[in-house]
Amino acid sequence: MRSPLPIVALVCLLAGPATARAQETPPAATPSAGAPAPVPAVAVPPAAVAQPAAEPVAEPAAEPSEPTVSAIDVEGNRRVEVDAVKGAMVSKVGAPVDPLSIQQDVRAVMKLGYFSDVAIDEKGPPNRPILVVRVVEKPSVQDYKIEGNDEISADDLKDAVEVKRYAILDMTTVRKTVKKIQEKYTEKGFYLAEVTSRIEDRPDNQVVVVFVVNERAKVQVRRIHFVGNDSVSKEEILPYMQTQEGSFLAFLSSAGTYKEEAFQRDLQAIQAVYLEKGYVSVKVGKPTIALSPDRTSLFISIPIEEGEQYTVGKLDFSGELLGMRPFLPQLLQSTEGQLFVRSKVGHDLFAVADFYKDMGYAYVNVNPVTKLDPKARTLGLTFDVQPGQKVLFERIEIQGNAKTRDKVIRRELRIYEGDLYSASAIKISKQRITALGYFETVEITTKKGSTDDRIVAVVEVKEKATGTFQVGAGFSSYENFILTAQISQNNFFGWGQTLSLQVQWSSLRQLGQIQFVEPYFLDTKWTFAFDLYANENLYANFTRGALGGSLTWGYELAGLSWLWPGLSKLEDLRVFLTYTLERVRVTSSIQDLLLYNRYRSGWTSAARLAVAWDRRDNRLFPTRGFYLSASLDIAPPFLAPGAVFGDQVNLFYRETLEFRFYQDIFQGLTGRFRLLAGVIRGWDENNPVPVSELYYVGGVNTVRGYRLYSLSPVVVVGASTNPDAQMRLLQVGGNKQIVLNFELEYPIVEKMGIRAVVFFDMGNALAPGVYIDPAVSLGLYKAWGFGLRWFSPIGPLRFEWGFPLDRRRDPITGAIIDAPVDFQFTIGSFF
């Protein structure tokens, strides 16, 4: 880069004095040695001589015009547009040439991040120069590779890589990726792993970024030692720490892995364990961590000063209690004279605060004032209450529901504009919205309203996919190939409705079904649902086909609170009335037997009265809560008049009880339990229960490990009326059933929705007059097993292996009936 000098002005400055001296006549002289050479004479025009003698005056030189930029050229760019470079520059065409601006241009073009070098030169005439921007582009990333990752796959490290293919190479991004890969290894227990990077050149100004991993040996916590824990044992402390001692099974989990952040939280957890036992002055010292000589094991020593154990002293209240002192002691879990327990004090603080918040005091402060008596070893507590002023809900804002209608969320809220603030109502509202199953997260926060006594509630949800389209195939030990197709939407068009179309086919069962549920019919407490279906099931001795449908109306009992105020608390309790009409077709090869009259076809016209209590935290994928349902089905003669249905009708009544319980145990491990019991009776002696309505247990949805519908009372009969006919077993169905299911489910690949399950099932179907099966212990057939569940984009898939514990023998041949293992596949949730 060069800056033009004002050459014209310099010439004029020197020319003026020289001309003036040339007009004088110098005396003739011979220059002496060393004297300066004489100034040569300059020819003067005649006109100049004819002028009167006068002191010559030099005319001033003309001032030059300021140089301006005539154009801007960009050289060396291949991928970056010229306009992008020019747009970043301060200098513009027609603007004066300014060295400071050019320096700013260099910095601005470099900040674009696309170039490794930038230089700006000038060319052309000095007063109208062209700025030439010469750039050297950074290479683009052709690809990236990870080397040396033997213990952690590239797929597991993919999330840590921020370098993108075909992007401009950014060394800051490369360094961030190195750090993230390092953190991944630390999480897996490779505490000494080292990660570096190198850049490999490729043609056409491209590079490959290589991340080199030196995994080293996995470092495990071999021993955690506590010093000074005289009163609290190591076994009492370790369960509350994330950092655990490694074992030979550590490779199955993260046990034994040292993580600095987790360990710092563990130090607080240790203190919390002591505070739960009354050691209010406990001190956890600075731990020492030693690395084994082979650099594979860590040994941790944690010093503890326990102090003395304290009991609760005097409990009191102060501040603006608003006349509520008589009610406050009832809220406390802490009791005078009992051992001090920190969690109880924490509960007491929240309980007192929520008590006032439910009265509208949203900004209440409850501060514990402690009085320590070292001699008596007591800790007195005074709860100081400052309620502030009452606050009303000014408005409720719904955010994040791009699909779900506002009213679907608002009808689950128990907070309303204009009502007093209530912490309990906010908590219940969050639980009810979460239980819909339409959202990944639900948060209810508050912010100040237009005045100090107004507050705004903000309900923010994050929607998740509630619809599935699935076409699948599977294989079962007994059903052989299973084909299924289903379209399901649990939040139909965002209205909170459920619509499902399903088709299943296997060698034992076929099903076509359409279901629709509207939980709040016309925005009332009424539920409306209908179900249309056609199915066929193959049992051991007959085939049952049905074509029919049902219509259901339900009502939430809280809607009757105007009759009895106490019903307002029964929002999760509903009653249902269902009418079912179906044409049942039974086909069987059994002839000339006493039981033949029970294998008959006919119409079933039945009504069901049911009560359901649903306290699950999520109706689609529950992890906590319970579901209880009791129902009575009746198919009486007056619902099946002969004038309409003829004399081929099924008359009976049935009682069913179902209970499901869910419990989140720890770290994603969920326990489930289900009890299913039922009894069916004929309407009268002339109308015994048809075989198509009796109970047959076994299969993937009842007792896994046993063949579908195979657990049933049996009788030994002849194959025909011929006395010499071969004897055979005939499954006749039971009029009672009981099924118990226990499950433990744990996520193994959480991001992909893959979970492992182990289960234990018991169940049986019992004949009339029999209440316990003497052929098996406890009267129930038992099985255990394991499986995998994939909550795939097309729906939940179940792959389960069951192992029967009570394998049966044929009483005639002595052969074992049940296979040692039964693999079963199905689509859909179990319970």
mmCIF file of N, CA, C and O in Angstrom, residues 668-702:
data_model
loop_
_atom_site.group_PDB
_atom_site.id
_atom_site.type_symbol
_atom_site.label_atom_id
_atom_site.label_comp_id
_atom_site.label_asym_id
_atom_site.label_seq_id
_atom_site.Cartn_x
_atom_site.Cartn_y
_atom_site.Cartn_z
ATOM 1 N N GLY A 668 -34.772 -43.165 36.285
ATOM 2 C CA GLY A 668 -35.502 -43.677 35.137
ATOM 3 C C GLY A 668 -36.099 -45.050 35.307
ATOM 4 O O GLY A 668 -36.863 -45.512 34.445
ATOM 5 N N LEU A 669 -35.756 -45.759 36.386
ATOM 6 C CA LEU A 669 -36.319 -47.084 36.640
ATOM 7 C C LEU A 669 -37.760 -46.931 37.113
ATOM 8 O O LEU A 669 -38.030 -46.255 38.104
ATOM 9 N N THR A 670 -38.680 -47.555 36.403
ATOM 10 C CA THR A 670 -40.104 -47.445 36.703
ATOM 11 C C THR A 670 -40.665 -48.815 37.050
ATOM 12 O O THR A 670 -40.432 -49.798 36.342
ATOM 13 N N GLY A 671 -41.394 -48.882 38.143
ATOM 14 C CA GLY A 671 -42.069 -50.113 38.538
ATOM 15 C C GLY A 671 -43.552 -50.028 38.219
ATOM 16 O O GLY A 671 -44.170 -48.968 38.359
ATOM 17 N N ARG A 672 -44.123 -51.140 37.776
ATOM 18 C CA ARG A 672 -45.545 -51.190 37.437
ATOM 19 C C ARG A 672 -46.167 -52.454 38.024
ATOM 20 O O ARG A 672 -45.521 -53.495 38.123
ATOM 21 N N PHE A 673 -47.442 -52.327 38.367
ATOM 22 C CA PHE A 673 -48.199 -53.474 38.885
ATOM 23 C C PHE A 673 -49.616 -53.391 38.336
ATOM 24 O O PHE A 673 -50.196 -52.310 38.234
ATOM 25 N N ARG A 674 -50.154 -54.535 37.951
ATOM 26 C CA ARG A 674 -51.542 -54.581 37.482
ATOM 27 C C ARG A 674 -52.262 -55.775 38.095
ATOM 28 O O ARG A 674 -51.699 -56.874 38.168
ATOM 29 N N LEU A 675 -53.474 -55.525 38.523
ATOM 30 C CA LEU A 675 -54.381 -56.569 38.982
ATOM 31 C C LEU A 675 -55.619 -56.529 38.096
ATOM 32 O O LEU A 675 -56.239 -55.470 37.939
ATOM 33 N N LEU A 676 -55.956 -57.660 37.514
ATOM 34 C CA LEU A 676 -57.148 -57.779 36.685
ATOM 35 C C LEU A 676 -57.942 -58.984 37.164
ATOM 36 O O LEU A 676 -57.419 -60.108 37.218
ATOM 37 N N ALA A 677 -59.185 -58.732 37.552
ATOM 38 C CA ALA A 677 -60.044 -59.811 38.055
ATOM 39 C C ALA A 677 -61.427 -59.675 37.440
ATOM 40 O O ALA A 677 -61.900 -58.545 37.178
ATOM 41 N N GLY A 678 -62.062 -60.796 37.203
ATOM 42 C CA GLY A 678 -63.392 -60.765 36.607
ATOM 43 C C GLY A 678 -64.195 -62.010 36.930
ATOM 44 O O GLY A 678 -63.639 -63.090 37.136
ATOM 45 N N VAL A 679 -65.510 -61.831 36.973
ATOM 46 C CA VAL A 679 -66.449 -62.938 37.201
ATOM 47 C C VAL A 679 -67.602 -62.764 36.221
ATOM 48 O O VAL A 679 -68.108 -61.646 36.030
ATOM 49 N N ILE A 680 -68.037 -63.857 35.578
ATOM 50 C CA ILE A 680 -69.177 -63.808 34.667
ATOM 51 C C ILE A 680 -70.146 -64.920 35.039
ATOM 52 O O ILE A 680 -69.732 -66.023 35.420
ATOM 53 N N ARG A 681 -71.427 -64.617 34.969
ATOM 54 C CA ARG A 681 -72.471 -65.574 35.328
ATOM 55 C C ARG A 681 -73.560 -65.560 34.262
ATOM 56 O O ARG A 681 -73.810 -64.529 33.627
ATOM 57 N N GLY A 682 -74.208 -66.709 34.092
ATOM 58 C CA GLY A 682 -75.335 -66.775 33.176
ATOM 59 C C GLY A 682 -76.540 -66.044 33.746
ATOM 60 O O GLY A 682 -76.673 -65.874 34.961
ATOM 61 N N TRP A 683 -77.411 -65.613 32.858
ATOM 62 C CA TRP A 683 -78.564 -64.833 33.307
ATOM 63 C C TRP A 683 -79.518 -65.689 34.130
ATOM 64 O O TRP A 683 -80.053 -65.252 35.137
ATOM 65 N N ASP A 684 -79.712 -66.921 33.720
ATOM 66 C CA ASP A 684 -80.533 -67.869 34.475
ATOM 67 C C ASP A 684 -80.127 -69.275 34.057
ATOM 68 O O ASP A 684 -79.205 -69.460 33.265
ATOM 69 N N GLU A 685 -80.831 -70.283 34.601
ATOM 70 C CA GLU A 685 -80.465 -71.664 34.309
ATOM 71 C C GLU A 685 -80.667 -72.014 32.846
ATOM 72 O O GLU A 685 -79.993 -72.890 32.309
ATOM 73 N N ASN A 686 -81.609 -71.357 32.203
ATOM 74 C CA ASN A 686 -81.878 -71.645 30.800
ATOM 75 C C ASN A 686 -80.930 -70.915 29.851
ATOM 76 O O ASN A 686 -80.952 -71.171 28.650
ATOM 77 N N ASN A 687 -80.133 -69.994 30.420
ATOM 78 C CA ASN A 687 -79.206 -69.211 29.586
ATOM 79 C C ASN A 687 -77.812 -69.250 30.210
ATOM 80 O O ASN A 687 -77.391 -68.305 30.870
ATOM 81 N N PRO A 688 -77.098 -70.367 30.055
ATOM 82 C CA PRO A 688 -75.732 -70.424 30.582
ATOM 83 C C PRO A 688 -74.813 -69.476 29.797
ATOM 84 O O PRO A 688 -75.152 -69.035 28.695
ATOM 85 N N VAL A 689 -73.696 -69.207 30.410
ATOM 86 C CA VAL A 689 -72.754 -68.303 29.745
ATOM 87 C C VAL A 689 -72.223 -68.966 28.481
ATOM 88 O O VAL A 689 -71.706 -70.086 28.537
ATOM 89 N N PRO A 690 -72.348 -68.319 27.325
ATOM 90 C CA PRO A 690 -71.790 -68.918 26.109
ATOM 91 C C PRO A 690 -70.274 -68.999 26.201
ATOM 92 O O PRO A 690 -69.619 -68.187 26.857
ATOM 93 N N VAL A 691 -69.710 -69.994 25.549
ATOM 94 C CA VAL A 691 -68.282 -70.227 25.633
ATOM 95 C C VAL A 691 -67.497 -69.044 25.097
ATOM 96 O O VAL A 691 -66.357 -68.789 25.502
ATOM 97 N N SER A 692 -68.085 -68.280 24.206
ATOM 98 C CA SER A 692 -67.382 -67.138 23.613
ATOM 99 C C SER A 692 -67.195 -65.992 24.584
ATOM 100 O O SER A 692 -66.425 -65.069 24.308
ATOM 101 N N GLU A 693 -67.878 -66.001 25.733
ATOM 102 C CA GLU A 693 -67.755 -64.935 26.729
ATOM 103 C C GLU A 693 -66.946 -65.364 27.947
ATOM 104 O O GLU A 693 -66.681 -64.542 28.832
ATOM 105 N N LEU A 694 -66.551 -66.639 28.018
ATOM 106 C CA LEU A 694 -65.793 -67.119 29.165
ATOM 107 C C LEU A 694 -64.340 -66.643 29.094
ATOM 108 O O LEU A 694 -63.898 -66.060 28.103
ATOM 109 N N TYR A 695 -63.596 -66.886 30.153
ATOM 110 C CA TYR A 695 -62.231 -66.376 30.273
ATOM 111 C C TYR A 695 -61.218 -67.419 29.812
ATOM 112 O O TYR A 695 -61.279 -68.589 30.198
ATOM 113 N N TYR A 696 -60.262 -66.934 29.012
ATOM 114 C CA TYR A 696 -59.116 -67.738 28.581
ATOM 115 C C TYR A 696 -57.884 -66.849 28.771
ATOM 116 O O TYR A 696 -57.750 -65.794 28.145
ATOM 117 N N VAL A 697 -56.973 -67.279 29.646
ATOM 118 C CA VAL A 697 -55.826 -66.466 30.035
ATOM 119 C C VAL A 697 -54.577 -66.987 29.326
ATOM 120 O O VAL A 697 -54.508 -68.162 28.957
ATOM 121 N N GLY A 698 -53.586 -66.130 29.202
ATOM 122 C CA GLY A 698 -52.320 -66.496 28.568
ATOM 123 C C GLY A 698 -52.056 -65.611 27.367
ATOM 124 O O GLY A 698 -52.977 -65.173 26.686
ATOM 125 N N GLY A 699 -50.782 -65.334 27.132
ATOM 126 C CA GLY A 699 -50.435 -64.516 25.986
ATOM 127 C C GLY A 699 -49.773 -63.216 26.392
ATOM 128 O O GLY A 699 -49.582 -62.911 27.579
ATOM 129 N N VAL A 700 -49.445 -62.412 25.404
ATOM 130 C CA VAL A 700 -48.621 -61.231 25.603
ATOM 131 C C VAL A 700 -49.303 -60.157 26.443
ATOM 132 O O VAL A 700 -48.625 -59.304 27.025
ATOM 133 N N ASN A 701 -50.624 -60.204 26.577
ATOM 134 C CA ASN A 701 -51.327 -59.178 27.335
ATOM 135 C C ASN A 701 -51.872 -59.669 28.669
ATOM 136 O O ASN A 701 -52.568 -58.915 29.360
ATOM 137 N N THR A 702 -51.609 -60.917 29.030
ATOM 138 C CA THR A 702 -52.074 -61.410 30.336
ATOM 139 C C THR A 702 -50.924 -62.089 31.081
ATOM 140 O O THR A 702 -50.224 -61.448 31.862
#
